[in-house]
Tab-separated table of C-alpha atoms in Angstrom:
chain	number	residue	atom	x	y	z
A	25	MET	CA	-9.162	-16.237	-9.760
A	26	ALA	CA	-8.533	-15.510	-13.151
A	27	VAL	CA	-12.150	-13.961	-13.946
A	28	ASP	CA	-12.039	-12.006	-10.820
A	29	PHE	CA	-9.023	-10.553	-12.082
A	30	LEU	CA	-10.520	-9.944	-16.018
A	31	ALA	CA	-13.105	-8.365	-14.553
A	32	VAL	CA	-10.688	-5.839	-12.077
A	33	ILE	CA	-8.843	-4.920	-15.029
A	34	THR	CA	-11.202	-4.372	-17.216
A	35	PHE	CA	-12.842	-1.834	-14.811
A	36	SER	CA	-9.787	-0.221	-13.922
A	37	GLY	CA	-8.692	0.036	-16.985
A	38	LEU	CA	-11.930	1.995	-18.147
A	39	ASN	CA	-11.229	3.870	-14.774
A	40	ARG	CA	-7.988	5.132	-15.418
A	41	ARG	CA	-9.219	6.030	-19.350
A	42	GLN	CA	-11.923	7.889	-17.714
A	43	VAL	CA	-9.395	9.661	-15.688
A	44	ASN	CA	-6.781	10.073	-18.311
A	45	LYS	CA	-9.694	11.990	-20.252
A	46	ARG	CA	-10.870	14.315	-17.669
A	47	VAL	CA	-7.013	15.661	-17.544
A	48	ARG	CA	-6.507	15.846	-20.774
A	49	LYS	CA	-9.808	18.203	-21.080
A	50	ARG	CA	-8.291	20.468	-18.313
A	51	ASP	CA	-7.535	23.442	-18.212
A	52	PRO	CA	-3.361	23.879	-17.456
A	53	HIS	CA	-4.663	27.123	-15.428
A	54	TRP	CA	-7.794	25.172	-13.712
A	55	VAL	CA	-8.029	25.551	-9.607
A	56	GLY	CA	-10.843	24.033	-7.438
A	57	LEU	CA	-11.856	23.106	-4.130
A	58	SER	CA	-9.782	25.344	-1.501
A	59	THR	CA	-7.474	22.594	0.143
A	60	GLY	CA	-5.503	22.405	3.801
A	61	ILE	CA	-2.815	19.620	4.008
A	62	LEU	CA	-2.968	17.880	7.605
A	63	ALA	CA	-0.365	15.761	8.548
A	64	VAL	CA	-0.302	13.754	11.858
A	65	GLY	CA	2.328	11.957	13.370
A	66	TYR	CA	3.896	10.271	16.672
A	67	ARG	CA	7.422	10.274	17.891
A	68	GLU	CA	8.396	9.587	14.250
A	69	ASP	CA	11.527	9.156	12.669
A	70	PRO	CA	12.986	12.678	12.437
A	71	ILE	CA	14.556	11.971	8.720
A	72	LEU	CA	11.367	10.662	7.762
A	73	LEU	CA	9.747	13.554	9.457
A	74	GLU	CA	11.574	16.032	7.713
A	75	GLY	CA	11.353	14.783	4.430
A	76	CYS	CA	7.426	14.595	4.860
A	77	LEU	CA	7.463	18.161	5.819
A	78	LYS	CA	10.435	19.369	2.867
A	79	SER	CA	7.382	17.747	0.993
A	80	LEU	CA	4.445	19.444	2.462
A	81	ARG	CA	6.516	22.446	1.567
A	82	ALA	CA	6.726	21.818	-1.894
A	83	ILE	CA	2.928	21.397	-2.969
A	84	ARG	CA	2.289	23.228	-5.854
A	85	TYR	CA	-1.495	24.021	-5.891
A	86	GLN	CA	-2.287	27.704	-5.263
A	87	ARG	CA	-5.738	26.847	-3.467
A	88	ASN	CA	-3.687	24.930	-0.634
A	89	GLN	CA	-4.594	27.842	2.009
A	90	ARG	CA	-3.348	25.504	5.093
A	91	VAL	CA	-0.133	22.955	6.102
A	92	LEU	CA	-1.173	21.639	9.238
A	93	LEU	CA	0.683	19.139	11.718
A	94	VAL	CA	-0.602	17.574	13.911
A	95	VAL	CA	1.891	15.973	17.003
A	96	ASP	CA	0.079	13.328	19.123
A	97	GLY	CA	2.251	13.403	22.103
A	98	ASN	CA	3.591	16.755	24.471
A	99	GLU	CA	6.053	15.239	26.378
A	100	SER	CA	9.867	16.459	26.413
A	101	GLN	CA	9.983	13.609	24.027
A	102	ASP	CA	7.376	14.590	21.189
A	103	GLU	CA	9.597	18.268	21.182
A	104	TYR	CA	11.976	17.406	18.841
A	105	MET	CA	9.262	17.328	16.358
A	106	ALA	CA	8.426	20.600	16.597
A	107	GLN	CA	11.422	21.670	16.306
A	108	ILE	CA	11.955	20.074	13.239
A	109	PHE	CA	8.510	21.920	12.067
A	110	MET	CA	10.013	25.187	12.957
A	111	LYS	CA	13.528	24.352	10.876
A	112	ILE	CA	11.486	23.584	7.939
A	113	PHE	CA	8.971	26.372	7.866
A	114	GLU	CA	10.642	29.041	9.332
A	115	LYS	CA	10.883	31.453	6.359
A	116	GLN	CA	7.018	31.077	5.819
A	117	GLY	CA	6.296	32.216	9.276
A	118	ALA	CA	4.792	28.825	11.409
A	119	ALA	CA	4.302	28.480	14.730
A	120	VAL	CA	3.697	25.748	17.551
A	121	PHE	CA	0.522	25.170	19.703
A	122	ARG	CA	0.679	23.529	22.766
A	123	PRO	CA	-2.910	22.503	24.348
A	124	ASP	CA	-3.602	20.830	27.307
A	125	PHE	CA	-6.601	19.260	26.397
A	126	LEU	CA	-8.253	17.512	23.181
A	127	CYS	CA	-10.599	18.914	21.163
A	128	MET	CA	-12.104	15.885	20.893
A	129	ASP	CA	-12.855	15.777	25.009
A	130	ARG	CA	-14.109	19.252	24.729
A	131	GLU	CA	-18.189	20.367	23.084
A	132	ALA	CA	-17.326	22.988	19.806
A	133	SER	CA	-18.338	25.494	21.953
A	134	ASP	CA	-16.166	25.159	24.560
A	135	LYS	CA	-13.915	28.266	25.411
A	136	GLY	CA	-10.848	26.806	25.537
A	137	ARG	CA	-11.133	24.972	22.139
A	138	GLU	CA	-12.831	28.074	20.200
A	139	ASP	CA	-9.912	29.889	20.980
A	140	LEU	CA	-7.238	26.933	20.152
A	141	VAL	CA	-8.774	26.604	16.903
A	142	ARG	CA	-9.606	30.412	16.347
A	143	GLN	CA	-6.000	31.262	16.705
A	144	ILE	CA	-4.753	28.019	14.279
A	145	ALA	CA	-7.229	29.043	11.466
A	146	TYR	CA	-6.328	32.319	11.287
A	147	HIS	CA	-2.196	32.190	12.115
A	148	PRO	CA	-1.387	33.169	8.378
A	149	GLY	CA	1.325	30.725	8.192
A	150	PRO	CA	1.822	27.077	8.582
A	151	VAL	CA	0.896	25.531	12.372
A	152	CYS	CA	2.155	22.751	14.310
A	153	VAL	CA	-0.184	21.213	17.308
A	154	MET	CA	1.414	19.425	20.168
A	155	GLN	CA	-1.517	17.786	22.103
A	156	PRO	CA	-2.267	15.166	24.638
A	157	HIS	CA	-1.176	11.492	23.323
A	158	ARG	CA	-4.576	9.590	22.887
A	159	GLY	CA	-3.893	7.712	18.829
A	160	LYS	CA	-4.023	8.698	15.373
A	161	ARG	CA	-8.032	10.100	15.130
A	162	SER	CA	-7.941	12.471	18.201
A	163	ALA	CA	-5.078	13.945	16.221
A	164	MET	CA	-7.231	14.262	12.912
A	165	TYR	CA	-10.239	15.257	15.389
A	166	THR	CA	-8.189	18.132	16.267
A	167	GLY	CA	-6.680	19.506	12.903
A	168	PHE	CA	-10.684	18.601	11.415
A	169	ALA	CA	-11.541	21.046	14.091
A	170	ALA	CA	-9.261	24.048	12.482
A	171	LEU	CA	-9.530	23.599	9.185
A	172	LEU	CA	-13.483	23.821	9.239
A	173	GLN	CA	-12.855	27.338	11.616
A	174	GLN	CA	-10.818	28.591	8.671
A	175	GLY	CA	-13.636	27.437	6.191
A	176	ILE	CA	-11.386	25.704	3.975
A	177	GLU	CA	-13.224	23.525	1.945
A	178	SER	CA	-11.554	20.053	1.775
A	179	VAL	CA	-8.843	18.199	3.815
A	180	VAL	CA	-5.716	16.380	2.183
A	181	VAL	CA	-4.531	13.834	4.881
A	182	THR	CA	-1.239	12.192	5.182
A	183	ASP	CA	0.872	10.467	7.923
A	184	SER	CA	4.507	12.130	9.263
A	185	ASP	CA	6.152	9.489	7.696
A	186	THR	CA	4.872	10.363	3.891
A	187	TYR	CA	6.260	12.035	1.148
A	188	LEU	CA	3.614	13.609	-1.330
A	189	ASP	CA	3.897	14.779	-4.881
A	190	PRO	CA	4.197	18.364	-5.520
A	191	ASN	CA	0.852	18.416	-7.377
A	192	VAL	CA	-0.765	16.041	-5.590
A	193	CYS	CA	-3.361	18.667	-3.722
A	194	ARG	CA	-4.514	19.342	-6.979
A	195	GLU	CA	-4.767	15.986	-8.352
A	196	LEU	CA	-7.262	15.098	-5.547
A	197	ALA	CA	-9.119	18.447	-5.801
A	198	PHE	CA	-9.940	17.152	-9.357
A	199	ALA	CA	-11.250	14.361	-8.405
A	200	LEU	CA	-13.880	16.005	-5.955
A	201	ALA	CA	-14.627	18.233	-8.817
A	202	GLU	CA	-15.770	15.179	-11.486
A	203	SER	CA	-19.561	16.217	-9.077
A	204	PRO	CA	-20.319	17.535	-6.257
A	205	ILE	CA	-21.797	13.805	-4.954
A	206	VAL	CA	-17.552	12.622	-4.923
A	207	GLY	CA	-17.131	13.061	-1.220
A	208	ALA	CA	-13.766	11.607	-1.000
A	209	ALA	CA	-10.390	10.607	-2.844
A	210	THR	CA	-7.612	8.614	-3.202
A	211	GLY	CA	-4.523	7.742	-4.876
A	212	ASP	CA	-1.367	5.915	-5.691
A	213	VAL	CA	0.165	5.345	-2.986
A	214	ARG	CA	3.793	3.859	-3.132
A	215	ILE	CA	6.427	2.152	-1.403
A	216	TYR	CA	10.239	4.423	-0.703
A	217	ASN	CA	12.095	1.465	1.459
A	218	THR	CA	12.169	-1.727	-0.715
A	219	GLY	CA	14.958	-2.897	0.729
A	220	THR	CA	14.405	-6.133	2.093
A	221	TRP	CA	12.042	-9.100	0.555
A	222	VAL	CA	9.271	-8.355	2.441
A	223	SER	CA	8.513	-4.558	1.840
A	224	PHE	CA	9.804	-5.116	-2.297
A	225	LEU	CA	7.307	-7.268	-2.166
A	226	SER	CA	4.693	-5.198	-0.036
A	227	SER	CA	5.278	-2.418	-2.655
A	228	ILE	CA	4.302	-4.615	-5.746
A	229	ARG	CA	1.232	-5.317	-3.889
A	230	TYR	CA	0.769	-1.870	-3.537
A	231	TRP	CA	0.391	-1.409	-7.239
A	232	PHE	CA	-2.016	-4.024	-7.774
A	233	ALA	CA	-4.225	-2.709	-4.714
A	234	PHE	CA	-4.991	0.757	-5.591
A	235	ASN	CA	-3.763	0.973	-9.289
A	236	LEU	CA	-5.890	-2.119	-9.866
A	237	GLU	CA	-8.561	-3.182	-7.024
A	238	ARG	CA	-9.420	0.770	-6.246
A	239	GLY	CA	-9.192	1.246	-9.729
A	240	ALA	CA	-11.989	-1.111	-10.694
A	241	GLN	CA	-13.944	0.116	-7.302
A	242	SER	CA	-13.562	3.775	-8.561
A	243	TYR	CA	-15.165	3.050	-11.836
A	244	HIS	CA	-18.054	2.360	-10.183
A	245	ASN	CA	-17.437	5.373	-7.103
A	246	VAL	CA	-17.380	2.823	-4.416
A	247	VAL	CA	-13.659	2.978	-3.453
A	248	ASN	CA	-13.952	1.410	0.331
A	249	CYS	CA	-10.859	2.571	1.829
A	250	VAL	CA	-9.289	6.064	1.555
A	251	SER	CA	-5.210	5.243	2.592
A	252	GLY	CA	-4.852	6.669	5.593
A	253	PRO	CA	-1.237	8.273	3.701
A	254	LEU	CA	-3.035	9.959	1.326
A	255	GLY	CA	-6.751	10.647	0.552
A	256	ILE	CA	-9.153	14.098	0.468
A	257	TYR	CA	-12.719	14.977	2.268
A	258	ARG	CA	-15.057	17.156	1.584
A	259	MET	CA	-15.101	19.098	4.735
A	260	THR	CA	-19.013	19.492	5.070
A	261	ILE	CA	-19.338	15.918	4.990
A	262	VAL	CA	-16.330	15.415	7.841
A	263	ALA	CA	-18.369	17.879	9.851
A	264	ASP	CA	-21.445	15.787	9.497
A	265	VAL	CA	-19.094	12.900	10.255
A	266	MET	CA	-16.615	13.672	12.566
A	267	ASP	CA	-17.594	13.504	16.263
A	268	SER	CA	-18.947	9.935	15.764
A	269	TRP	CA	-15.973	8.794	13.565
A	270	VAL	CA	-14.069	9.925	16.706
A	271	LYS	CA	-15.678	8.249	19.192
A	272	GLN	CA	-16.219	4.941	17.356
A	273	SER	CA	-16.076	2.056	19.540
A	274	PHE	CA	-16.198	-1.467	19.165
A	275	LEU	CA	-17.303	-4.325	21.656
A	276	GLY	CA	-17.363	-1.248	24.681
A	277	VAL	CA	-13.677	-0.618	23.593
A	278	LEU	CA	-12.341	2.879	21.806
A	279	CYS	CA	-11.717	2.499	18.476
A	280	THR	CA	-7.968	3.242	18.383
A	281	TYR	CA	-6.826	2.036	14.127
A	282	GLY	CA	-8.939	1.486	11.359
A	283	ASP	CA	-9.812	5.539	10.843
A	284	ASP	CA	-9.082	5.302	7.302
A	285	ARG	CA	-11.424	2.548	6.262
A	286	HIS	CA	-14.054	4.058	9.255
A	287	LEU	CA	-13.830	7.499	7.520
A	288	THR	CA	-14.895	6.122	4.341
A	289	ASN	CA	-17.229	4.077	5.049
A	290	LEU	CA	-18.896	7.622	6.781
A	291	VAL	CA	-18.615	8.696	3.594
A	292	LEU	CA	-20.457	6.003	1.691
A	293	ARG	CA	-23.141	5.639	4.339
A	294	GLU	CA	-23.940	9.614	3.097
A	295	GLY	CA	-24.485	8.056	-0.482
A	296	PHE	CA	-21.468	10.122	-1.662
A	297	LYS	CA	-19.365	8.707	-4.387
A	298	VAL	CA	-15.506	7.889	-3.742
A	299	LYS	CA	-12.986	7.890	-6.530
A	300	PHE	CA	-9.114	6.582	-7.354
A	301	SER	CA	-7.091	8.776	-9.420
A	302	GLN	CA	-3.768	7.590	-10.619
A	303	TYR	CA	-2.373	11.217	-11.060
A	304	ALA	CA	-2.804	11.956	-7.072
A	305	ILE	CA	1.117	9.768	-6.257
A	306	CYS	CA	2.631	9.650	-2.938
A	307	TYR	CA	5.270	7.580	-1.527
A	308	THR	CA	5.526	6.193	2.560
A	309	ASP	CA	6.920	4.074	4.751
A	310	THR	CA	6.015	-0.483	5.072
A	311	PRO	CA	7.128	-2.650	7.344
A	312	ILE	CA	10.731	-4.360	6.234
A	313	ARG	CA	10.471	-7.639	8.786
A	314	PHE	CA	7.450	-10.565	8.140
A	315	ILE	CA	6.480	-10.146	11.793
A	316	ALA	CA	5.999	-6.447	12.086
A	317	TRP	CA	4.015	-6.856	7.976
A	318	VAL	CA	2.297	-9.775	9.514
A	319	THR	CA	1.268	-7.182	12.875
A	320	GLN	CA	0.403	-4.542	10.324
A	321	GLN	CA	-1.979	-7.413	8.178
A	322	THR	CA	-3.560	-8.281	11.503
A	323	ARG	CA	-4.881	-4.784	12.238
A	324	TRP	CA	-5.798	-3.975	8.574
A	325	SER	CA	-7.897	-6.713	8.496
A	326	LYS	CA	-9.745	-6.685	12.302
A	327	SER	CA	-10.324	-2.992	10.663
A	328	PHE	CA	-12.099	-4.671	7.771
A	329	PHE	CA	-13.819	-6.880	9.662
A	330	ARG	CA	-15.419	-4.333	11.881
A	331	GLU	CA	-16.935	-2.249	9.139
A	332	ILE	CA	-18.514	-5.231	7.644
A	333	PRO	CA	-21.802	-3.999	8.817
A	334	ILE	CA	-21.431	-0.412	8.308
A	335	GLN	CA	-20.913	-1.613	4.453
A	336	LEU	CA	-23.865	-3.741	4.884
A	337	GLY	CA	-25.628	-0.620	5.523
A	338	CYS	CA	-25.474	1.210	3.369
A	339	MET	CA	-24.921	-1.036	0.018
A	340	HIS	CA	-28.336	-0.477	-1.378
A	341	LEU	CA	-26.911	2.842	-1.630
A	342	HIS	CA	-24.252	1.872	-4.325
A	343	SER	CA	-23.159	-0.453	-7.310
A	344	PRO	CA	-23.509	-3.896	-7.118
A	345	TRP	CA	-19.339	-3.956	-7.192
A	346	MET	CA	-19.447	-3.235	-3.718
A	347	THR	CA	-21.414	-5.606	-2.421
A	348	TYR	CA	-18.535	-8.060	-4.996
A	349	ALA	CA	-15.568	-6.347	-3.299
A	350	LEU	CA	-16.690	-7.298	-0.079
A	351	LEU	CA	-17.753	-10.621	-0.522
A	352	TYR	CA	-14.904	-11.516	-2.297
A	353	GLN	CA	-12.215	-9.862	-0.105
A	354	LEU	CA	-13.737	-12.010	2.802
A	355	ILE	CA	-14.225	-15.341	1.087
A	356	TYR	CA	-11.137	-15.426	-1.138
A	357	PRO	CA	-8.589	-15.945	1.718
A	358	MET	CA	-10.547	-18.791	3.170
A	359	MET	CA	-11.052	-20.273	-0.251
A	360	MET	CA	-7.494	-20.647	-0.659
A	361	ILE	CA	-6.555	-21.972	2.836
A	362	TYR	CA	-9.053	-24.571	1.896
A	363	ASN	CA	-7.616	-26.057	-1.320
A	364	LEU	CA	-4.763	-25.790	-0.018
A	365	VAL	CA	-5.214	-28.107	2.891
A	366	ASN	CA	-7.533	-30.038	0.727
A	367	CYS	CA	-5.470	-30.289	-1.897
A	368	ILE	CA	-2.152	-31.364	0.960
A	369	TYR	CA	-4.719	-34.279	2.542
A	370	PHE	CA	-6.559	-35.309	-0.024
A	371	GLY	CA	-5.605	-34.460	-3.416
A	372	THR	CA	-3.562	-36.093	-6.468
A	373	GLY	CA	-0.766	-35.482	-8.249
A	374	ALA	CA	-2.554	-33.761	-10.650
A	375	GLN	CA	-4.804	-31.809	-8.387
A	376	ILE	CA	-2.070	-30.616	-6.471
A	377	SER	CA	-0.234	-29.439	-9.478
A	378	TRP	CA	-3.118	-28.192	-11.533
A	379	TRP	CA	-3.954	-26.470	-8.531
A	380	LEU	CA	-0.522	-24.721	-8.538
A	381	VAL	CA	-0.349	-23.984	-12.222
A	382	SER	CA	-3.888	-21.733	-11.878
A	383	ILE	CA	-1.700	-19.503	-9.269
A	384	THR	CA	1.223	-19.170	-11.304
A	385	LEU	CA	-0.638	-18.273	-14.152
A	386	VAL	CA	-3.208	-15.692	-12.444
A	387	GLY	CA	0.424	-14.278	-12.051
A	388	LEU	CA	1.948	-14.341	-15.158
A	389	MET	CA	-1.286	-12.862	-16.262
A	390	LYS	CA	-0.997	-10.247	-13.531
A	391	THR	CA	2.818	-9.631	-14.003
A	392	ALA	CA	1.905	-9.248	-17.805
A	393	TYR	CA	-0.747	-6.417	-17.449
A	394	ALA	CA	1.799	-4.457	-14.736
A	395	LEU	CA	4.207	-4.676	-17.249
A	396	TRP	CA	2.229	-3.645	-19.849
A	397	ILE	CA	1.118	-0.061	-17.841
A	398	THR	CA	4.672	0.585	-16.057
A	399	ARG	CA	7.095	-0.732	-18.058
A	400	ASP	CA	9.051	-1.539	-14.414
A	401	LYS	CA	10.567	-4.766	-14.553
A	402	LYS	CA	10.768	-5.165	-10.928
A	403	PHE	CA	7.012	-6.439	-11.641
A	404	PHE	CA	8.457	-9.651	-13.123
A	405	PHE	CA	8.188	-11.235	-9.293
A	406	THR	CA	4.662	-10.399	-9.047
A	407	THR	CA	3.995	-14.346	-8.690
A	408	LEU	CA	6.397	-14.508	-5.755
A	409	TYR	CA	3.566	-12.404	-3.122
A	410	GLY	CA	1.832	-15.830	-3.506
A	411	PHE	CA	3.927	-17.299	-1.127
A	412	LEU	CA	4.183	-13.847	1.465
A	413	TYR	CA	0.030	-14.183	0.937
A	414	LEU	CA	-0.242	-17.230	1.872
A	415	VAL	CA	2.499	-17.959	4.901
A	416	GLY	CA	1.966	-14.242	6.162
A	417	TYR	CA	-1.251	-12.352	5.221
A	418	VAL	CA	-4.133	-15.573	5.074
A	419	PRO	CA	-2.842	-16.335	8.277
A	420	ALA	CA	-3.049	-13.203	9.608
A	421	LYS	CA	-7.087	-12.099	8.813
A	422	ILE	CA	-7.908	-15.737	10.270
A	423	TYR	CA	-6.012	-14.517	13.597
A	424	ALA	CA	-7.658	-11.031	13.102
A	425	ALA	CA	-11.578	-12.362	12.983
A	426	LEU	CA	-11.027	-14.363	16.243
A	427	THR	CA	-9.499	-11.847	17.790
A	428	LEU	CA	-11.459	-8.661	16.961
A	429	TYR	CA	-11.537	-7.922	21.033
A	430	ASP	CA	-8.024	-7.270	21.056
A	431	ASN	CA	-8.602	-3.116	19.815
A	432	SER	CA	-4.184	-2.639	20.703
A	433	TRP	CA	-2.416	-1.094	18.261
A	434	GLY	CA	0.252	-4.064	18.236
A	435	THR	CA	2.949	-1.971	16.787
A	436	ARG	CA	3.517	0.410	19.619
């Protein structure tokens, strides 16, 4: 654990230094690829949706050419989302389109699909699309098709419960500008609803997951998951992979979750780099109750296991760190369970004490590093996440491995 942590903080620190250096040298008036923001949602909490849309309205990047919300539903119960959208973007000339079909079900040459994406692409203001309910991927696919028609160079993806920092498009576009072979990037995803012990500890975990783990992966150009609430992709790559991505199946069943990890892996499979920038920031929602959190972790873990064959197939194209990160994520939770069971049933008092001390020491190392970087006192509670990890995350990972056949979302 300690060796892994030292390696992770070393590489993430080097990545942070590289990004800082590029940002310091950047021309104050720099502009890069054109962007279009694609937000998707399904019967979102009205307050969260309004906050999300206000953050999109406040985006400051002169080459952002589209704000597009795709609602995964077109029934009467979904209509409030379009109403909120029109209220927020009333002065920007917003429009709502209500197709009775899904773009993913029709060929690119289909006249109905062509007419829809053309109307969206050529509308001068923000657009809301309300389409039949089929899941997040179908909603994103419609957005991708429309942005491709408009000729936008990159897409910034987010969720309807997420608030974007005003500079996020600029910072993500700048991450892509590092090299033509950078195909995607993500940023610092933070939690705003930290009112329960579960969500508070999750907010601590998010900081380490992005600023350390993805930061270290970014140094090697192999971020293995561009997070759903915040990411950017080159549209040329999206155009090549979107049809296989939206129709991904596992054990003969169409995949309904894991859209972010799968799209990231398709980018990596094409040989492109994937980066992380701490300057691109968003704030998102996380489960506030333990059972809901475990359900979320189970869903994410199933996605992780499902994507292993794809990662194995493209490891030769990338840094050995990609292989190491995959093996560590796969083996470490099992090692924790083995050590715990071994200590309880077969360990001496000294062995149990040493195991607990070693875990505590690693936790203190993480605390010290996070405090040094952020100066945020909440990281004094970092060690407590170990308890949540053992009683929630590890069992969820094991259960996920045993129930990969179950493709249900789990929280809807």
